[in-house]
Amino acid sequence: MALRKMGKPMKIVTIIIAICMIIPIVIQGYAFLSNRDKKTVVMKIDGEKIYKEDFESKYQTALAKIKEVDAGIIESKKLDKEKYKSMPEDVIKEYVLSDLVTESLNKLLTKQLGAKVSKSAIDAKYKELEDQMGGAQKLILALNAQGQSIQSLRENIENYLLAEKRKEIIEEKIAVTDEEITARYNQLKYGEYEGKTLEESKESIKKLIRDERSAIYENSLLENILLNAKTSFKDKDIEAVYNRINEDFYVQGEYKFKKFDVINQILNQYVTEGNGYTDELLTSIKDGLKANLDRSIKIKDKALEAGLKLNEDLLPKYQLEYISNEYVQYLLNTYKASEQEMREIFNTYRSEFNIKHTISGEIIGMPYATTEEDAKETENKVKEIMKTLTKDNFAARARELSKDPGSAKNGGDLGEADITNYVTEFKDAIAAAKAGDIVGPVRTQFGYHIIYVVSKNKDNKNIVKASHILIPIEVTEKTKEATKAKVLALKEQIATNKITWDDIKADKTGKYKEFSILDSFAKVTENTNLPQIGYNKEINDKLFNAKVGEFIEVPEANSFIVVQKTEDTPFKEVTFEEAKEKLNLLAASQYAVKVLKEI
């Protein structure tokens, strides 16, 4: 446990992996979030500032990571350290500046599109993360463990939401025809849209197609900003780095790739291949670019022959990516398999066409959350413990009772530290105590503490040596039973048709907000993991043996859940005639793969 206040922000806590995705994968630069006005501007892109301190912080992080990677490669491959060539520092600087330039381009695109995120949206996402972690206390503990502050988490959330908003605005401008939706539905109706009509699936498929196209549009927009941006420099070294990443790396006609476009690939290949920085590394990347570009141009030519058109809204190299995707769809949608071809597929994979025994269901539940009554019970428990404590037995009792993983094994010893770095309640309790005092119970977001103030520095009242015992507030059986009663009461309303699952999902009033575990599953087989529950043979067996409409109770360690079985699809052996449409889709997929391989 970390009693200290959150320090400088570092990489985002692992529970919000979706938000982590906005940070480069191989080397994650740490956010430098101090007062921008006190930082030194080294470069501007259309007015967006890049700071010396950000560059240096990320550079040192990247340099340290490369050294760590090098050491691992040399050791695992038993290489000669003297002959091994590490990534040049100039290339690391190019990577770091490319990352900062990308951040600036994203900010410029955000402004250009008018993307904004409200404080309430950030609050809602933050609350969602709290709920996922089981409450504010557990989230703060996780943040502390990662060296992350609440403020830096909120800033990462804002950046994530802005990225989502940019995508949303771009998607709204992407046209999707009814013909495209119908064609995609026909491809997917035996998969994720099985059992759903075209009308029920329309909006979801439209979003799917827009999702596929939006990344291409966004990359083209970002590059267009860079191509037309006005840059200025206040640092000659940074200007030199920028000029290098802005150099042409590979050009073929109207298709241009700058060092900026491939710097991440250079780094990734350097790490994954583990051969050091060689001329062959750059040559292989250049050769790969040429091969992919030649193939993409051939696909474009085939697509144009088939009557498809280039998307003139995009820059040339993104037109290639766009029309390649369109050509794949064209191949899938226009291919008509012969009877013989379909029979061969059917005979080879006959059992795979049978309808498996599956079930569908709905899930609702509540996590167990501590109450003030639980807190009072914990406080009373701590008071009883305090009656048995002395200076002599404090360390032994801390090892026995404390739930602070950081200090319990050391007898609760926190060492000599500046108490202004502790959370407020903890700091205030120590400040008010005398050396030699055992004080408590002291409540913080972590639970209740008993603090032994070992000594105080005579020259600085804030420097104190202390030990503590932490007793977290735990959910009592009474609270668990109250939670269970609420879930069962809602279950009864569903069972008696007073409300429906759709009513709960569509509710905007917050009436069902406390039932934060809300999920569903469709067409799952007997050995499938269930959402919110995972794989539990006993639960799965109960559900498969239950009647449609029946509820199963699932008491988990941290929550109480009920599952209603809503559908039961029995096993059925499918004939060739019944499988024909699906067989044509499989044949079309095989044909598309064959055509693309031959190009």
Coordinates of C-alpha atoms in Angstrom, one line a residue:
M1 CA 0.0 0.0 0.0
A2 CA 1.2 3.5 -0.7
L3 CA 0.3 6.1 1.9
R4 CA 2.2 8.7 0.1
K5 CA 0.4 11.2 -2.1
M6 CA 0.4 10.3 -5.8
G7 CA 3.7 11.4 -7.4
K8 CA 4.6 12.4 -10.9
P9 CA 2.3 10.7 -13.5
M10 CA 3.7 7.6 -15.1
K11 CA 2.2 5.1 -17.5
I12 CA -1.5 4.4 -17.1
V13 CA -2.8 1.7 -14.8
T14 CA -3.2 -1.7 -16.5
I15 CA -6.9 -2.0 -15.8
I16 CA -7.7 0.6 -18.5
I17 CA -6.0 -1.1 -21.3
A18 CA -8.3 0.5 -23.9
I19 CA -7.0 3.9 -22.7
C20 CA -3.4 2.6 -22.9
M21 CA -3.8 2.0 -26.6
I22 CA -3.4 5.7 -27.3
I23 CA 0.2 5.5 -26.0
P24 CA 2.9 3.9 -28.4
I25 CA 3.3 0.2 -27.6
V26 CA 7.0 -0.5 -27.8
I27 CA 8.3 2.4 -25.7
Q28 CA 5.8 4.3 -23.6
G29 CA 6.9 7.8 -22.9
Y30 CA 5.9 9.1 -19.5
A31 CA 3.6 12.1 -19.4
F32 CA 5.3 15.3 -18.3
L33 CA 2.4 17.3 -16.9
S34 CA 3.9 20.2 -15.0
N35 CA 3.0 23.8 -15.7
R36 CA 3.4 24.3 -19.4
D37 CA 4.1 28.0 -19.0
K38 CA 7.4 27.1 -17.3
K39 CA 8.6 24.8 -20.0
T40 CA 10.9 25.5 -23.0
V41 CA 9.4 25.5 -26.5
V42 CA 11.7 23.9 -29.1
M43 CA 9.2 23.5 -32.0
K44 CA 5.8 24.6 -33.2
I45 CA 3.5 22.8 -35.7
D46 CA 0.7 25.2 -36.8
G47 CA 1.0 26.8 -33.3
E48 CA 1.0 23.5 -31.4
K49 CA 4.0 23.6 -29.0
I50 CA 6.6 20.8 -28.5
Y51 CA 8.6 21.2 -25.3
K52 CA 12.2 20.5 -24.6
E53 CA 11.4 18.9 -21.2
D54 CA 8.9 16.5 -22.9
F55 CA 11.5 15.6 -25.5
E56 CA 14.2 15.0 -22.9
S57 CA 12.0 13.0 -20.6
K58 CA 10.8 10.7 -23.3
Y59 CA 14.3 10.4 -24.8
Q60 CA 15.8 9.3 -21.5
T61 CA 13.0 6.8 -21.0
A62 CA 13.4 5.4 -24.6
L63 CA 17.2 5.3 -24.2
A64 CA 16.9 3.3 -21.0
K65 CA 14.4 0.9 -22.6
I66 CA 16.7 0.3 -25.6
K67 CA 19.6 -0.4 -23.3
E68 CA 17.4 -2.9 -21.4
V69 CA 16.4 -4.6 -24.6
D70 CA 20.0 -4.7 -25.9
A71 CA 21.1 -6.4 -22.7
G72 CA 18.4 -9.0 -22.9
I73 CA 19.2 -9.8 -26.6
I74 CA 22.9 -10.0 -26.0
E75 CA 22.4 -12.4 -23.0
S76 CA 19.7 -14.6 -24.6
K77 CA 21.5 -14.9 -28.0
K78 CA 25.0 -15.1 -26.5
L79 CA 26.2 -12.3 -28.7
D80 CA 29.6 -10.5 -28.6
K81 CA 28.8 -7.3 -26.8
E82 CA 31.6 -5.5 -28.6
K83 CA 30.4 -6.4 -32.1
Y84 CA 26.7 -5.8 -31.3
K85 CA 25.5 -2.4 -32.7
S86 CA 22.9 -0.7 -30.6
M87 CA 20.2 1.6 -31.9
P88 CA 22.0 5.0 -32.7
E89 CA 21.0 7.8 -30.4
D90 CA 20.0 9.9 -33.4
V91 CA 17.4 7.3 -34.4
I92 CA 16.0 7.1 -30.9
K93 CA 15.7 10.9 -31.0
E94 CA 13.8 10.6 -34.3
Y95 CA 11.5 8.1 -32.7
V96 CA 10.8 10.4 -29.8
L97 CA 10.3 13.5 -31.9
S98 CA 8.0 11.5 -34.2
D99 CA 5.9 10.6 -31.2
L100 CA 5.6 14.2 -30.1
V101 CA 4.8 15.3 -33.6
T102 CA 2.0 12.7 -33.8
E103 CA 0.6 14.0 -30.5
S104 CA 0.6 17.5 -31.9
L105 CA -1.1 16.4 -35.1
N106 CA -3.8 14.7 -33.1
K107 CA -4.4 17.9 -31.2
L108 CA -4.6 19.8 -34.5
L109 CA -7.0 17.3 -35.9
T110 CA -9.1 17.5 -32.8
K111 CA -9.4 21.3 -33.2
Q112 CA -10.0 21.0 -36.9
L113 CA -12.9 18.6 -36.3
G114 CA -14.3 20.5 -33.4
A115 CA -14.0 17.4 -31.1
K116 CA -14.7 18.2 -27.4
V117 CA -15.1 16.2 -24.3
S118 CA -17.2 17.4 -21.3
K119 CA -16.1 17.1 -17.7
S120 CA -19.2 15.0 -17.0
A121 CA -18.0 12.5 -19.7
I122 CA -14.6 12.3 -18.0
D123 CA -16.3 11.9 -14.6
A124 CA -18.5 9.1 -16.0
K125 CA -15.5 7.2 -17.4
Y126 CA -13.6 7.6 -14.2
K127 CA -16.6 6.3 -12.2
E128 CA -16.8 3.4 -14.6
L129 CA -13.1 2.5 -13.8
E130 CA -13.9 2.8 -10.1
D131 CA -16.7 0.4 -10.5
Q132 CA -14.6 -2.1 -12.5
M133 CA -12.0 -2.0 -9.7
G134 CA -14.6 -2.4 -7.0
G135 CA -14.6 1.1 -5.6
A136 CA -12.6 4.3 -5.2
Q137 CA -10.2 2.8 -2.6
K138 CA -9.1 -0.1 -4.8
L139 CA -8.6 2.2 -7.9
I140 CA -6.4 4.5 -5.8
L141 CA -4.4 1.5 -4.6
A142 CA -3.9 0.4 -8.2
L143 CA -2.9 3.8 -9.3
N144 CA -0.4 4.1 -6.5
A145 CA 1.1 0.7 -7.4
Q146 CA 1.6 2.0 -10.9
G147 CA 3.0 5.4 -9.8
Q148 CA 0.0 7.0 -11.4
S149 CA -1.9 10.1 -10.0
I150 CA -5.7 10.7 -10.2
Q151 CA -5.0 13.8 -12.3
S152 CA -2.8 12.0 -14.8
L153 CA -5.4 9.3 -15.1
R154 CA -8.1 11.9 -15.8
E155 CA -5.9 13.5 -18.5
N156 CA -5.3 10.1 -20.1
I157 CA -9.1 9.5 -20.0
E158 CA -9.7 12.9 -21.6
N159 CA -7.2 12.0 -24.4
Y160 CA -8.8 8.6 -24.9
L161 CA -12.3 10.2 -25.1
L162 CA -11.1 12.8 -27.5
A163 CA -9.7 10.1 -29.8
E164 CA -13.0 8.4 -29.6
K165 CA -14.8 11.6 -30.4
R166 CA -12.5 12.3 -33.4
K167 CA -13.3 8.8 -34.7
E168 CA -17.0 9.4 -34.2
I169 CA -17.0 12.7 -36.1
I170 CA -15.0 11.1 -39.0
E171 CA -17.4 8.2 -39.1
E172 CA -20.4 10.4 -39.3
K173 CA -19.0 11.8 -42.6
I174 CA -18.4 8.4 -44.1
A175 CA -21.2 7.3 -46.5
V176 CA -22.4 3.7 -46.3
T177 CA -25.0 2.5 -48.8
D178 CA -27.9 0.1 -48.1
E179 CA -26.4 -2.3 -50.7
E180 CA -23.1 -2.4 -48.7
I181 CA -25.0 -3.1 -45.5
T182 CA -27.0 -5.9 -47.1
A183 CA -24.0 -7.5 -48.6
R184 CA -22.1 -7.4 -45.3
Y185 CA -25.1 -8.8 -43.5
N186 CA -25.2 -11.7 -45.9
Q187 CA -21.5 -12.4 -45.2
L188 CA -22.0 -12.3 -41.4
K189 CA -25.5 -13.6 -40.8
Y190 CA -24.2 -17.1 -40.0
G191 CA -21.7 -15.6 -37.6
E192 CA -22.1 -12.7 -35.2
Y193 CA -25.5 -11.8 -36.6
E194 CA -26.9 -15.3 -36.5
G195 CA -30.5 -15.2 -35.4
K196 CA -30.9 -11.5 -36.2
T197 CA -32.8 -10.0 -39.1
L198 CA -31.2 -7.5 -41.5
E199 CA -33.3 -4.7 -40.0
E200 CA -32.1 -5.6 -36.5
S201 CA -28.5 -5.6 -37.7
K202 CA -28.5 -2.5 -39.9
E203 CA -27.1 0.1 -37.5
S204 CA -24.5 -2.3 -36.1
I205 CA -23.2 -3.2 -39.5
K206 CA -23.2 0.4 -40.7
K207 CA -20.9 1.1 -37.6
L208 CA -18.8 -1.9 -38.4
I209 CA -18.1 -0.6 -42.0
R210 CA -17.5 2.9 -40.8
D211 CA -15.1 1.6 -38.2
E212 CA -13.1 -0.2 -40.9
R213 CA -12.9 3.0 -43.0
S214 CA -12.4 5.6 -40.3
A215 CA -8.8 4.6 -39.5
I216 CA -7.8 5.1 -43.1
Y217 CA -9.6 8.5 -43.2
E218 CA -8.0 9.6 -39.9
N219 CA -4.5 8.7 -41.0
S220 CA -5.0 10.5 -44.3
L221 CA -6.3 13.6 -42.5
L222 CA -3.3 13.5 -40.1
E223 CA -0.8 13.3 -42.9
N224 CA -2.5 16.0 -44.8
I225 CA -2.1 18.3 -41.8
L226 CA 1.6 17.5 -41.6
L227 CA 2.1 18.1 -45.3
N228 CA 0.5 21.5 -45.1
A229 CA 1.6 22.5 -41.6
K230 CA 3.7 25.6 -40.9
T231 CA 6.7 24.5 -38.7
S232 CA 9.0 26.8 -36.7
F233 CA 12.0 25.9 -34.5
K234 CA 13.8 27.5 -31.5
D235 CA 16.3 24.7 -31.2
K236 CA 18.7 23.8 -34.0
D237 CA 19.2 20.2 -32.8
I238 CA 15.5 19.6 -32.8
E239 CA 15.2 21.1 -36.2
A240 CA 17.9 18.7 -37.5
V241 CA 16.0 15.7 -36.0
Y242 CA 12.8 16.9 -37.6
N243 CA 14.5 17.4 -41.0
R244 CA 15.7 13.8 -40.8
I245 CA 12.3 12.3 -40.1
N246 CA 10.9 14.5 -42.8
E247 CA 13.2 13.1 -45.4
D248 CA 11.9 10.7 -48.1
F249 CA 12.5 7.1 -47.1
Y250 CA 10.9 5.4 -50.2
V251 CA 9.3 7.0 -53.2
Q252 CA 7.5 5.3 -56.1
G253 CA 5.6 7.7 -58.4
E254 CA 2.9 9.5 -56.4
Y255 CA 3.4 7.3 -53.4
K256 CA 5.8 8.7 -50.8
F257 CA 7.0 7.4 -47.5
K258 CA 9.0 9.6 -45.2
K259 CA 11.2 8.4 -42.3
F260 CA 8.3 9.7 -40.1
D261 CA 6.1 6.9 -41.6
V262 CA 8.5 4.0 -40.8
I263 CA 10.3 5.0 -37.6
N264 CA 7.9 2.9 -35.5
Q265 CA 8.5 0.0 -37.8
I266 CA 12.3 0.4 -37.6
L267 CA 12.1 0.3 -33.8
N268 CA 9.7 -2.7 -33.7
Q269 CA 11.8 -4.7 -36.2
Y270 CA 15.0 -3.8 -34.2
V271 CA 13.4 -5.2 -31.0
T272 CA 11.7 -8.3 -32.5
E273 CA 14.6 -9.4 -34.8
G274 CA 17.2 -8.9 -32.1
N275 CA 20.2 -8.5 -34.5
G276 CA 21.1 -5.0 -33.6
Y277 CA 21.0 -1.9 -35.8
T278 CA 22.3 -3.0 -39.2
D279 CA 22.2 -1.8 -42.8
E280 CA 20.1 -4.9 -43.5
L281 CA 17.4 -3.7 -41.1
L282 CA 16.7 -0.6 -43.2
T283 CA 17.1 -2.4 -46.4
S284 CA 14.6 -5.1 -45.4
I285 CA 12.1 -2.4 -44.4
K286 CA 12.6 -0.6 -47.7
D287 CA 12.2 -3.9 -49.6
G288 CA 9.1 -4.7 -47.7
L289 CA 7.6 -1.3 -48.5
K290 CA 8.3 -1.8 -52.2
A291 CA 6.8 -5.3 -52.2
N292 CA 3.7 -4.2 -50.4
L293 CA 3.3 -1.1 -52.6
D294 CA 3.8 -3.1 -55.8
R295 CA 1.1 -5.6 -54.7
S296 CA -1.3 -2.8 -53.6
I297 CA -0.9 -1.1 -57.0
K298 CA -1.7 -4.4 -58.7
I299 CA -4.8 -4.9 -56.5
K300 CA -5.8 -1.3 -57.3
D301 CA -5.5 -2.0 -61.1
K302 CA -7.6 -5.2 -60.7
A303 CA -10.2 -3.3 -58.7
L304 CA -10.4 -0.5 -61.3
E305 CA -10.8 -3.2 -64.0
A306 CA -13.8 -4.6 -62.0
G307 CA -15.4 -1.2 -62.0
L308 CA -14.5 0.1 -58.5
K309 CA -13.3 3.7 -58.1
L310 CA -10.6 5.4 -56.1
N311 CA -11.6 7.5 -53.1
E312 CA -10.5 10.9 -54.1
D313 CA -11.0 12.3 -50.6
L314 CA -7.9 10.4 -49.5
L315 CA -4.2 10.9 -50.1
P316 CA -2.7 8.5 -52.8
K317 CA -1.3 5.8 -50.5
Y318 CA -4.5 5.7 -48.4
Q319 CA -6.5 5.4 -51.6
L320 CA -4.6 2.2 -52.2
E321 CA -5.5 0.8 -48.7
Y322 CA -9.1 1.8 -49.2
I323 CA -9.6 0.3 -52.6
S324 CA -7.8 -2.9 -51.5
N325 CA -10.4 -3.4 -48.8
E326 CA -13.2 -2.6 -51.3
Y327 CA -11.8 -5.2 -53.7
V328 CA -11.9 -7.9 -51.1
Q329 CA -15.6 -7.1 -50.4
Y330 CA -16.2 -7.2 -54.2
L331 CA -14.7 -10.7 -54.5
L332 CA -16.7 -12.0 -51.6
N333 CA -20.0 -10.5 -52.8
T334 CA -19.8 -11.4 -56.5
Y335 CA -18.5 -15.0 -56.4
K336 CA -20.9 -17.8 -57.2
A337 CA -19.6 -21.3 -56.3
S338 CA -20.4 -24.3 -58.4
E339 CA -22.4 -27.3 -57.0
Q340 CA -19.3 -29.5 -57.1
E341 CA -17.2 -26.9 -55.2
M342 CA -19.8 -26.6 -52.5
R343 CA -20.2 -30.4 -52.2
E344 CA -16.4 -30.8 -51.7
I345 CA -16.4 -28.2 -48.9
F346 CA -19.5 -29.8 -47.3
N347 CA -18.0 -33.4 -47.4
T348 CA -14.7 -32.1 -45.9
Y349 CA -16.2 -30.2 -43.0
R350 CA -19.6 -31.9 -42.7
S351 CA -19.8 -31.9 -38.9
E352 CA -19.0 -28.2 -38.7
F353 CA -22.3 -27.4 -40.4
N354 CA -24.4 -29.1 -37.8
I355 CA -26.3 -26.8 -35.5
K356 CA -24.7 -27.2 -32.0
H357 CA -26.6 -27.3 -28.8
T358 CA -26.4 -23.7 -27.5
I359 CA -28.1 -21.5 -25.0
S360 CA -28.6 -17.7 -24.6
G361 CA -29.2 -15.7 -21.5
E362 CA -29.2 -12.4 -19.6
I363 CA -27.1 -11.5 -16.5
I364 CA -27.6 -9.0 -13.8
G365 CA -25.9 -8.5 -10.4
M366 CA -24.3 -6.2 -7.9
P367 CA -20.8 -6.0 -6.6
Y368 CA -20.4 -6.1 -2.8
A369 CA -19.5 -2.6 -1.6
T370 CA -18.6 -1.6 2.0
T371 CA -21.1 0.5 3.9
E372 CA -20.7 2.9 6.9
E373 CA -22.0 0.1 9.1
D374 CA -19.1 -2.1 7.8
A375 CA -16.7 0.8 8.5
K376 CA -18.1 1.1 12.1
E377 CA -17.6 -2.6 12.7
T378 CA -14.0 -2.4 11.4
E379 CA -13.4 0.6 13.6
N380 CA -14.6 -1.3 16.7
K381 CA -12.4 -4.2 15.7
V382 CA -9.4 -1.8 15.5
K383 CA -10.2 -0.3 18.9
E384 CA -10.1 -3.8 20.4
I385 CA -6.7 -4.5 18.8
M386 CA -5.4 -1.2 20.2
K387 CA -6.1 -2.4 23.7
T388 CA -3.5 -5.1 23.3
L389 CA -0.8 -3.0 21.7
T390 CA 2.5 -1.8 23.2
K391 CA 5.6 -0.4 21.8
D392 CA 7.3 -3.7 22.4
N393 CA 4.7 -5.9 20.6
F394 CA 3.8 -3.5 17.8
A395 CA 6.1 -5.0 15.2
A396 CA 5.0 -8.5 15.9
R397 CA 1.3 -7.6 15.8
A398 CA 1.8 -5.6 12.6
R399 CA 3.3 -8.7 10.9
E400 CA 0.3 -10.7 12.2
L401 CA -2.5 -8.3 11.4
S402 CA -1.6 -5.5 9.0
K403 CA -2.9 -5.8 5.4
D404 CA -0.4 -3.3 4.0
P405 CA 1.7 -5.5 1.6
G406 CA 4.4 -2.9 1.6
S407 CA 5.2 -2.7 5.3
A408 CA 3.5 -5.6 7.1
K409 CA 6.5 -8.0 6.6
N410 CA 8.7 -5.3 8.1
G411 CA 6.6 -5.0 11.3
G412 CA 4.7 -2.0 9.9
D413 CA 7.9 0.1 9.5
L414 CA 7.4 3.0 7.2
G415 CA 11.0 4.3 7.8
E416 CA 11.9 7.9 8.3
A417 CA 9.9 10.1 5.9
D418 CA 8.5 13.5 5.2
I419 CA 4.9 13.3 6.5
T420 CA 3.7 16.0 4.0
N421 CA 4.0 13.2 1.4
Y422 CA 1.3 11.1 3.2
V423 CA -2.4 11.3 2.7
T424 CA -4.0 14.1 4.7
E425 CA -5.6 12.1 7.5
F426 CA -2.5 10.0 8.1
K427 CA -0.3 13.1 8.1
D428 CA -2.5 15.0 10.5
A429 CA -2.7 12.1 13.0
I430 CA 1.1 11.9 13.1
A431 CA 1.5 15.7 13.4
A432 CA -0.8 15.8 16.4
A433 CA 1.0 12.9 18.2
K434 CA 4.1 12.9 20.3
A435 CA 7.1 10.6 19.8
G436 CA 6.4 7.3 21.4
D437 CA 2.6 7.6 21.0
I438 CA 0.4 4.9 19.5
V439 CA -2.6 6.6 17.9
G440 CA -5.8 5.5 16.1
P441 CA -8.0 4.4 14.7
V442 CA -7.2 6.8 11.8
R443 CA -9.4 6.4 8.7
T444 CA -8.1 7.0 5.2
Q445 CA -9.2 5.7 1.8
F446 CA -7.3 2.6 2.5
G447 CA -9.1 1.6 5.7
Y448 CA -8.2 2.1 9.4
H449 CA -4.7 2.6 10.7
I450 CA -3.0 2.2 14.0
I451 CA 0.1 4.4 14.0
Y452 CA 3.2 4.1 16.2
V453 CA 5.1 7.4 16.1
V454 CA 8.6 6.1 16.8
S455 CA 10.5 9.4 16.7
K456 CA 10.4 13.0 15.4
N457 CA 13.3 15.0 13.9
K458 CA 14.2 17.8 16.3
D459 CA 15.2 20.1 13.4
N460 CA 12.3 19.4 11.1
K461 CA 8.9 18.5 12.5
N462 CA 7.8 17.0 9.2
I463 CA 10.5 14.3 9.3
V464 CA 9.1 11.4 11.3
K465 CA 9.9 7.7 11.8
A466 CA 6.7 5.7 12.1
S467 CA 5.1 2.3 11.8
H468 CA 1.5 1.4 11.2
I469 CA -1.0 -1.5 11.1
L470 CA -3.6 -1.3 8.3
I471 CA -7.0 -3.0 8.7
P472 CA -9.1 -2.5 5.5
I473 CA -12.8 -2.1 5.7
E474 CA -14.3 -5.4 4.6
V475 CA -17.8 -6.3 3.4
T476 CA -19.8 -8.0 6.2
E477 CA -22.1 -10.9 5.8
K478 CA -25.0 -8.6 6.6
T479 CA -24.0 -6.3 3.7
K480 CA -23.7 -9.3 1.4
E481 CA -27.2 -10.5 2.3
A482 CA -28.6 -7.0 1.7
T483 CA -27.0 -6.9 -1.7
K484 CA -28.3 -10.4 -2.5
A485 CA -31.8 -9.3 -1.5
K486 CA -31.8 -6.4 -3.9
V487 CA -30.7 -8.6 -6.8
L488 CA -33.3 -11.2 -6.0
A489 CA -36.0 -8.5 -5.7
L490 CA -35.2 -7.3 -9.2
K491 CA -35.1 -10.9 -10.5
E492 CA -38.6 -11.4 -9.2
Q493 CA -39.8 -8.3 -11.1
I494 CA -38.3 -9.8 -14.3
A495 CA -39.8 -13.2 -13.6
T496 CA -43.3 -11.8 -13.1
N497 CA -43.0 -9.6 -16.2
K498 CA -43.3 -6.4 -14.3
I499 CA -40.1 -5.2 -16.1
T500 CA -38.1 -6.6 -19.0
W501 CA -34.4 -6.8 -19.7
D502 CA -34.8 -4.1 -22.4
D503 CA -36.4 -1.8 -19.8
I504 CA -33.3 -2.2 -17.6
K505 CA -30.8 -1.7 -20.5
A506 CA -32.7 1.3 -21.9
D507 CA -33.2 3.1 -18.5
K508 CA -31.9 6.6 -18.5
T509 CA -33.2 7.6 -15.1
G510 CA -30.4 5.8 -13.1
K511 CA -33.0 3.6 -11.4
Y512 CA -31.0 0.5 -12.0
K513 CA -27.6 2.1 -11.8
E514 CA -26.5 0.1 -8.7
F515 CA -27.0 -3.1 -10.7
S516 CA -23.7 -2.4 -12.4
I517 CA -23.2 -6.0 -13.5
L518 CA -25.4 -6.2 -16.6
D519 CA -24.5 -8.5 -19.5
S520 CA -25.9 -11.1 -21.9
F521 CA -24.7 -14.1 -23.9
A522 CA -25.9 -15.7 -27.1
K523 CA -25.5 -19.1 -28.7
V524 CA -22.9 -20.4 -26.2
T525 CA -21.9 -24.0 -26.1
E526 CA -21.5 -26.2 -23.0
N527 CA -17.8 -25.5 -22.4
T528 CA -17.9 -21.8 -23.1
N529 CA -16.8 -19.0 -20.7
L530 CA -19.8 -16.9 -19.6
P531 CA -19.4 -13.1 -19.4
Q532 CA -18.9 -11.8 -15.8
I533 CA -18.6 -15.4 -14.6
G534 CA -16.0 -17.2 -16.7
Y535 CA -16.1 -21.0 -17.0
N536 CA -17.8 -22.8 -14.1
K537 CA -18.9 -26.3 -15.0
E538 CA -21.5 -26.4 -12.2
I539 CA -23.1 -23.2 -13.4
N540 CA -22.9 -24.2 -17.1
D541 CA -24.5 -27.6 -16.3
K542 CA -27.3 -25.9 -14.4
L543 CA -28.0 -23.5 -17.2
F544 CA -28.0 -26.2 -19.9
N545 CA -30.3 -28.4 -17.8
A546 CA -32.6 -25.5 -16.8
K547 CA -35.9 -24.6 -18.6
V548 CA -36.1 -21.4 -20.8
G549 CA -37.0 -18.6 -18.5
E550 CA -35.5 -20.2 -15.4
F551 CA -33.0 -18.2 -13.2
I552 CA -29.7 -19.5 -11.7
E553 CA -28.1 -17.8 -8.7
V554 CA -24.3 -17.2 -8.8
P555 CA -22.8 -16.1 -5.5
E556 CA -19.3 -14.8 -6.4
A557 CA -16.6 -13.8 -4.0
N558 CA -17.0 -10.1 -4.8
S559 CA -20.6 -9.9 -6.1
F560 CA -24.0 -11.6 -6.3
I561 CA -25.3 -12.5 -9.8
V562 CA -28.4 -14.1 -11.3
V563 CA -28.6 -15.5 -14.8
Q564 CA -31.8 -16.1 -16.8
K565 CA -31.8 -18.7 -19.6
T566 CA -33.7 -17.0 -22.4
E567 CA -33.1 -19.5 -25.3
D568 CA -32.2 -23.1 -25.9
T569 CA -31.2 -24.3 -29.4
P570 CA -31.0 -28.1 -29.7
F571 CA -28.5 -30.0 -31.8
K572 CA -29.5 -30.5 -35.4
E573 CA -27.8 -32.3 -38.2
V574 CA -27.7 -30.0 -41.3
T575 CA -28.2 -31.3 -44.9
F576 CA -26.3 -30.1 -47.9
E577 CA -29.3 -28.3 -49.2
E578 CA -29.8 -26.4 -45.9
A579 CA -26.1 -25.4 -45.9
K580 CA -25.8 -24.2 -49.5
E581 CA -25.8 -20.4 -48.7
K582 CA -23.2 -20.9 -46.0
L583 CA -21.2 -23.1 -48.4
N584 CA -21.2 -20.4 -51.1
L585 CA -19.8 -17.9 -48.5
L586 CA -17.0 -20.3 -47.6
A587 CA -16.2 -20.9 -51.2
A588 CA -16.2 -17.1 -51.8
S589 CA -13.7 -16.6 -49.0
Q590 CA -11.4 -19.3 -50.4
Y591 CA -11.7 -17.7 -53.8
A592 CA -10.8 -14.2 -52.5
V593 CA -7.7 -15.6 -50.7
K594 CA -6.6 -17.4 -53.9
V595 CA -7.0 -14.3 -56.0
L596 CA -5.1 -12.1 -53.6
K597 CA -2.3 -14.7 -53.3
E598 CA -1.9 -14.8 -57.1
I599 CA -1.6 -11.0 -57.4

